[in-house]
Amino acid sequence: MMTTFLIGIDDTDNQSSPGTGRLARRLCDECGKRSLRPLGVTRHQFLVDPAIPYTSHNSGACIGIESVNGPEDWDFVYDFVARNCAEGSDPGVCVAAASDVPDFVIEFGNQAAQRVVAMPEAFRAAKRASIALRGLGGTCQGVIGALGSVGLRASGNNGRFIDLPGLRELESCVNAAAFDRIGVMVEHGSCGREPKAGDRYETLNWVRPRLIGGRAVLPVEWNQQKNAWIPLDKKKDTAGGHGPRA
């Protein structure tokens, strides 16, 4: 029987390094090399507040993998993050079977998106749930986002996929079947136009499906100028400080 495991990581970067999302994608690749089937990486947004010492956007990442039994131990995950996190970062890692994530851990993730939470709250919730949660350096502040990311991913209704097998290989113009092949469900907006078999889909070179109902869902809208469907969620100007470094 296949089991889904979730790996949450946060605060692995500094101001000049690639973001946590980039490291999460690399860790996802490492899991694939160990015969663990990748289920994609999601990005989860937490509260942005001056009282929180985040690096850029206060977002965590969660990697989903599938395996019959999982690895004999998860030390490779902690070792990988510890070796590859940026100097001066405060990394945290959380590992759990998706079926073992209780409602109160999901609520912890929701709370971290709405208010300032402290590290002791994270460790208490993880201990109560018997979920592995480790700080790997610095202040270990990343344990909050690591646990929160696992909770929000387990909810099935929070975050965006920053990676899925085949997602970043999509061409600039595709048909609906291209999304079907990588497991992305297209959701057409109510614009008075019904989707047709021969419709074109412009990816704008940035496809980040939402996690809805446990699935990767891509909301699209009809663009008359392009004569194609385009993603409703579009890349923001990272130079202005609004886009994730993932």
Coordinates of C-alpha atoms in Angstrom, one line a residue:
M1 CA 0.0 0.0 0.0
M2 CA 1.4 3.4 -1.0
T3 CA 1.8 6.0 1.7
T4 CA 2.1 9.8 1.2
F5 CA 4.7 11.6 3.2
L6 CA 5.1 15.3 3.7
I7 CA 8.4 17.2 4.2
G8 CA 8.1 20.8 5.3
I9 CA 11.1 23.2 5.3
D10 CA 11.5 26.8 6.0
D11 CA 14.1 29.6 6.7
T12 CA 16.8 27.9 4.7
D13 CA 18.0 31.1 2.9
N14 CA 19.5 34.4 3.5
Q15 CA 19.1 37.8 1.7
S16 CA 21.4 36.9 -1.1
S17 CA 20.8 33.1 -1.5
P18 CA 18.2 31.3 -3.6
G19 CA 14.9 30.9 -1.7
T20 CA 13.6 28.0 0.3
G21 CA 11.5 26.9 -2.7
R22 CA 14.6 26.3 -4.7
L23 CA 16.1 24.1 -2.0
A24 CA 12.7 22.3 -1.7
R25 CA 12.8 21.4 -5.4
R26 CA 16.3 20.1 -5.1
L27 CA 15.3 18.0 -2.1
C28 CA 12.3 16.7 -4.1
D29 CA 14.8 15.6 -6.8
E30 CA 16.9 13.9 -4.2
C31 CA 13.9 12.0 -2.9
G32 CA 13.2 10.8 -6.5
K33 CA 16.7 9.4 -6.7
R34 CA 15.9 7.3 -3.7
S35 CA 12.9 5.7 -5.4
L36 CA 10.4 7.9 -3.5
R37 CA 7.8 9.1 -6.0
P38 CA 7.6 12.9 -6.1
L39 CA 4.1 14.4 -5.7
G40 CA 5.3 18.0 -6.2
V41 CA 6.3 21.0 -4.0
T42 CA 3.9 23.5 -2.6
R43 CA 4.6 27.0 -1.4
H44 CA 2.6 28.3 1.7
Q45 CA 2.3 31.9 2.8
F46 CA 2.5 32.9 6.4
L47 CA 1.9 36.1 8.2
V48 CA 4.1 39.1 7.1
D49 CA 4.7 41.2 10.2
P50 CA 7.6 43.3 11.5
A51 CA 7.6 41.1 14.6
I52 CA 8.5 38.0 12.5
P53 CA 12.2 37.7 11.5
Y54 CA 11.6 36.3 8.0
T55 CA 14.1 36.6 5.1
S56 CA 11.9 37.8 2.2
H57 CA 8.3 36.7 2.0
N58 CA 7.8 34.5 5.1
S59 CA 6.7 31.5 3.0
G60 CA 7.5 27.8 3.6
A61 CA 7.6 24.8 1.3
C62 CA 6.3 21.3 1.5
I63 CA 7.4 18.3 -0.5
G64 CA 5.0 15.5 -1.1
I65 CA 6.3 12.0 -1.8
E66 CA 4.8 8.6 -2.1
S67 CA 6.3 5.2 -1.2
V68 CA 5.3 1.8 0.0
N69 CA 7.1 2.1 3.3
G70 CA 9.2 5.2 3.1
P71 CA 12.9 5.1 3.6
E72 CA 14.4 3.2 6.5
D73 CA 15.2 6.5 8.1
W74 CA 14.8 10.2 7.3
D75 CA 18.3 11.3 8.2
F76 CA 19.1 12.0 4.5
V77 CA 16.4 14.8 4.6
Y78 CA 17.9 16.5 7.6
D79 CA 21.5 16.0 6.3
F80 CA 20.5 17.4 2.8
V81 CA 18.9 20.6 4.3
A82 CA 21.8 21.1 6.8
R83 CA 24.4 20.8 4.0
N84 CA 22.6 23.0 1.5
C85 CA 21.0 25.8 3.6
A86 CA 22.5 29.2 3.4
E87 CA 25.0 30.6 5.8
G88 CA 23.2 32.5 8.6
S89 CA 19.9 30.9 8.0
D90 CA 17.6 29.4 10.7
P91 CA 16.4 26.2 9.1
G92 CA 13.6 23.9 10.3
V93 CA 12.4 20.6 8.9
C94 CA 9.2 18.6 9.6
V95 CA 8.5 15.1 8.3
A96 CA 5.2 13.3 8.7
A97 CA 2.9 10.8 7.0
A98 CA 0.0 12.7 5.5
S99 CA -2.5 10.5 7.3
D100 CA -0.8 11.2 10.6
V101 CA -1.3 15.0 10.5
P102 CA -4.2 15.8 12.9
D103 CA -6.6 18.7 12.6
F104 CA -4.8 20.7 15.3
V105 CA -1.6 20.8 13.2
I106 CA -3.6 22.0 10.2
E107 CA -5.0 24.7 12.5
F108 CA -1.5 25.6 13.6
G109 CA -0.7 26.3 9.9
N110 CA -3.8 28.4 9.6
Q111 CA -2.8 30.3 12.7
A112 CA 0.7 30.9 11.5
A113 CA -0.8 32.6 8.4
Q114 CA -2.9 34.9 10.6
R115 CA -0.9 35.8 13.8
V116 CA 2.6 35.7 15.3
V117 CA 3.3 32.2 16.7
A118 CA 6.3 31.2 18.8
M119 CA 8.6 28.2 18.5
P120 CA 7.4 26.6 21.7
E121 CA 3.9 26.4 20.1
A122 CA 5.3 24.5 17.1
F123 CA 7.3 22.0 19.2
R124 CA 4.3 21.4 21.5
A125 CA 2.0 20.7 18.6
A126 CA 4.6 18.4 16.9
K127 CA 5.1 16.5 20.1
R128 CA 1.4 16.1 20.7
A129 CA 1.0 14.8 17.2
S130 CA 4.1 12.6 17.3
I131 CA 5.4 14.4 14.3
A132 CA 9.2 14.8 13.7
L133 CA 10.2 18.5 13.9
R134 CA 13.8 19.6 14.0
G135 CA 15.7 22.9 14.0
L136 CA 19.0 22.6 12.1
G137 CA 20.9 25.8 13.0
G138 CA 20.8 29.4 13.9
T139 CA 17.7 30.3 15.9
C140 CA 15.8 27.3 14.5
Q141 CA 13.0 29.7 13.7
G142 CA 12.2 27.7 10.6
V143 CA 10.4 25.0 12.6
I144 CA 7.3 27.2 12.7
G145 CA 7.1 27.4 8.9
A146 CA 8.1 23.8 8.5
L147 CA 5.3 22.5 10.7
G148 CA 2.9 25.0 9.3
S149 CA 3.7 24.0 5.7
V150 CA 3.0 20.3 6.5
G151 CA -0.3 21.3 8.1
L152 CA -1.4 23.4 5.3
R153 CA -0.4 20.9 2.7
A154 CA -2.3 18.2 4.6
S155 CA -5.4 20.3 4.6
G156 CA -5.5 19.9 0.8
N157 CA -6.7 23.5 0.3
N158 CA -3.8 25.9 0.7
G159 CA -0.8 26.9 -1.3
R160 CA 0.5 26.8 -4.8
F161 CA 2.5 24.1 -6.6
I162 CA 6.0 25.5 -7.5
D163 CA 7.0 22.2 -8.9
L164 CA 5.3 19.0 -10.2
P165 CA 6.8 16.4 -12.4
G166 CA 6.6 17.9 -15.9
L167 CA 5.3 21.3 -14.7
R168 CA 8.4 23.3 -15.6
E169 CA 8.8 21.5 -19.0
L170 CA 5.5 22.9 -20.3
E171 CA 5.9 24.9 -23.5
S172 CA 4.7 28.5 -23.9
C173 CA 1.6 27.3 -25.8
V174 CA -0.1 23.9 -25.1
N175 CA -3.4 22.2 -25.3
A176 CA -5.6 20.9 -22.5
A177 CA -4.1 17.4 -22.8
A178 CA -0.7 18.7 -21.7
F179 CA -2.1 19.6 -18.3
D180 CA -3.9 16.2 -18.1
R181 CA -0.6 14.4 -18.6
I182 CA 1.0 16.0 -15.6
G183 CA -2.1 15.7 -13.3
V184 CA -3.2 19.4 -13.4
M185 CA -6.9 20.0 -13.5
V186 CA -7.8 23.1 -15.5
E187 CA -10.6 25.3 -14.1
H188 CA -12.2 27.6 -16.7
G189 CA -13.5 30.9 -15.4
S190 CA -17.1 32.0 -16.1
C191 CA -16.5 34.4 -19.0
G192 CA -19.4 33.4 -21.2
R193 CA -17.1 31.1 -23.3
E194 CA -17.1 27.4 -23.0
P195 CA -13.8 25.5 -23.5
K196 CA -13.5 23.7 -26.8
A197 CA -11.4 20.7 -27.8
G198 CA -9.0 22.7 -30.0
D199 CA -8.5 25.6 -27.6
R200 CA -5.0 27.0 -27.0
Y201 CA -3.5 27.6 -23.6
E202 CA -0.8 30.2 -23.2
T203 CA 1.3 29.4 -20.1
L204 CA 3.1 32.8 -20.0
N205 CA 6.1 30.7 -18.9
W206 CA 4.8 30.6 -15.3
V207 CA 2.3 27.9 -14.2
R208 CA 1.7 27.6 -10.5
P209 CA -1.5 25.5 -9.9
R210 CA -3.3 26.0 -6.6
L211 CA -3.8 23.2 -4.1
I212 CA -7.6 22.7 -4.0
G213 CA -9.4 19.6 -2.8
G214 CA -6.1 17.8 -2.6
R215 CA -5.4 18.3 -6.3
A216 CA -3.3 20.7 -8.5
V217 CA -5.9 23.1 -10.0
L218 CA -5.1 25.7 -12.6
P219 CA -7.7 28.5 -12.8
V220 CA -7.6 30.1 -16.3
E221 CA -9.4 32.9 -18.0
W222 CA -10.1 33.6 -21.7
N223 CA -7.9 36.3 -23.3
Q224 CA -9.4 37.7 -26.4
Q225 CA -6.2 39.4 -27.6
K226 CA -4.2 36.1 -27.4
N227 CA -7.2 34.0 -28.5
A228 CA -6.2 31.6 -25.8
W229 CA -6.8 30.7 -22.2
I230 CA -4.2 32.1 -19.8
P231 CA -3.5 31.4 -16.1
L232 CA -5.5 33.5 -13.7
D233 CA -2.5 33.7 -11.4
K234 CA 0.4 35.5 -13.0
K235 CA 4.0 36.1 -12.1
K236 CA 4.5 39.3 -10.1
D237 CA 7.5 41.6 -10.5
T238 CA 10.2 40.1 -8.4
A239 CA 12.2 43.2 -8.7
G240 CA 9.5 45.0 -6.7
G241 CA 9.8 42.5 -3.9
H242 CA 6.5 40.7 -4.4
G243 CA 7.4 37.4 -6.1
P244 CA 8.6 34.2 -4.4
R245 CA 12.3 33.4 -4.9
A246 CA 11.4 29.8 -5.8

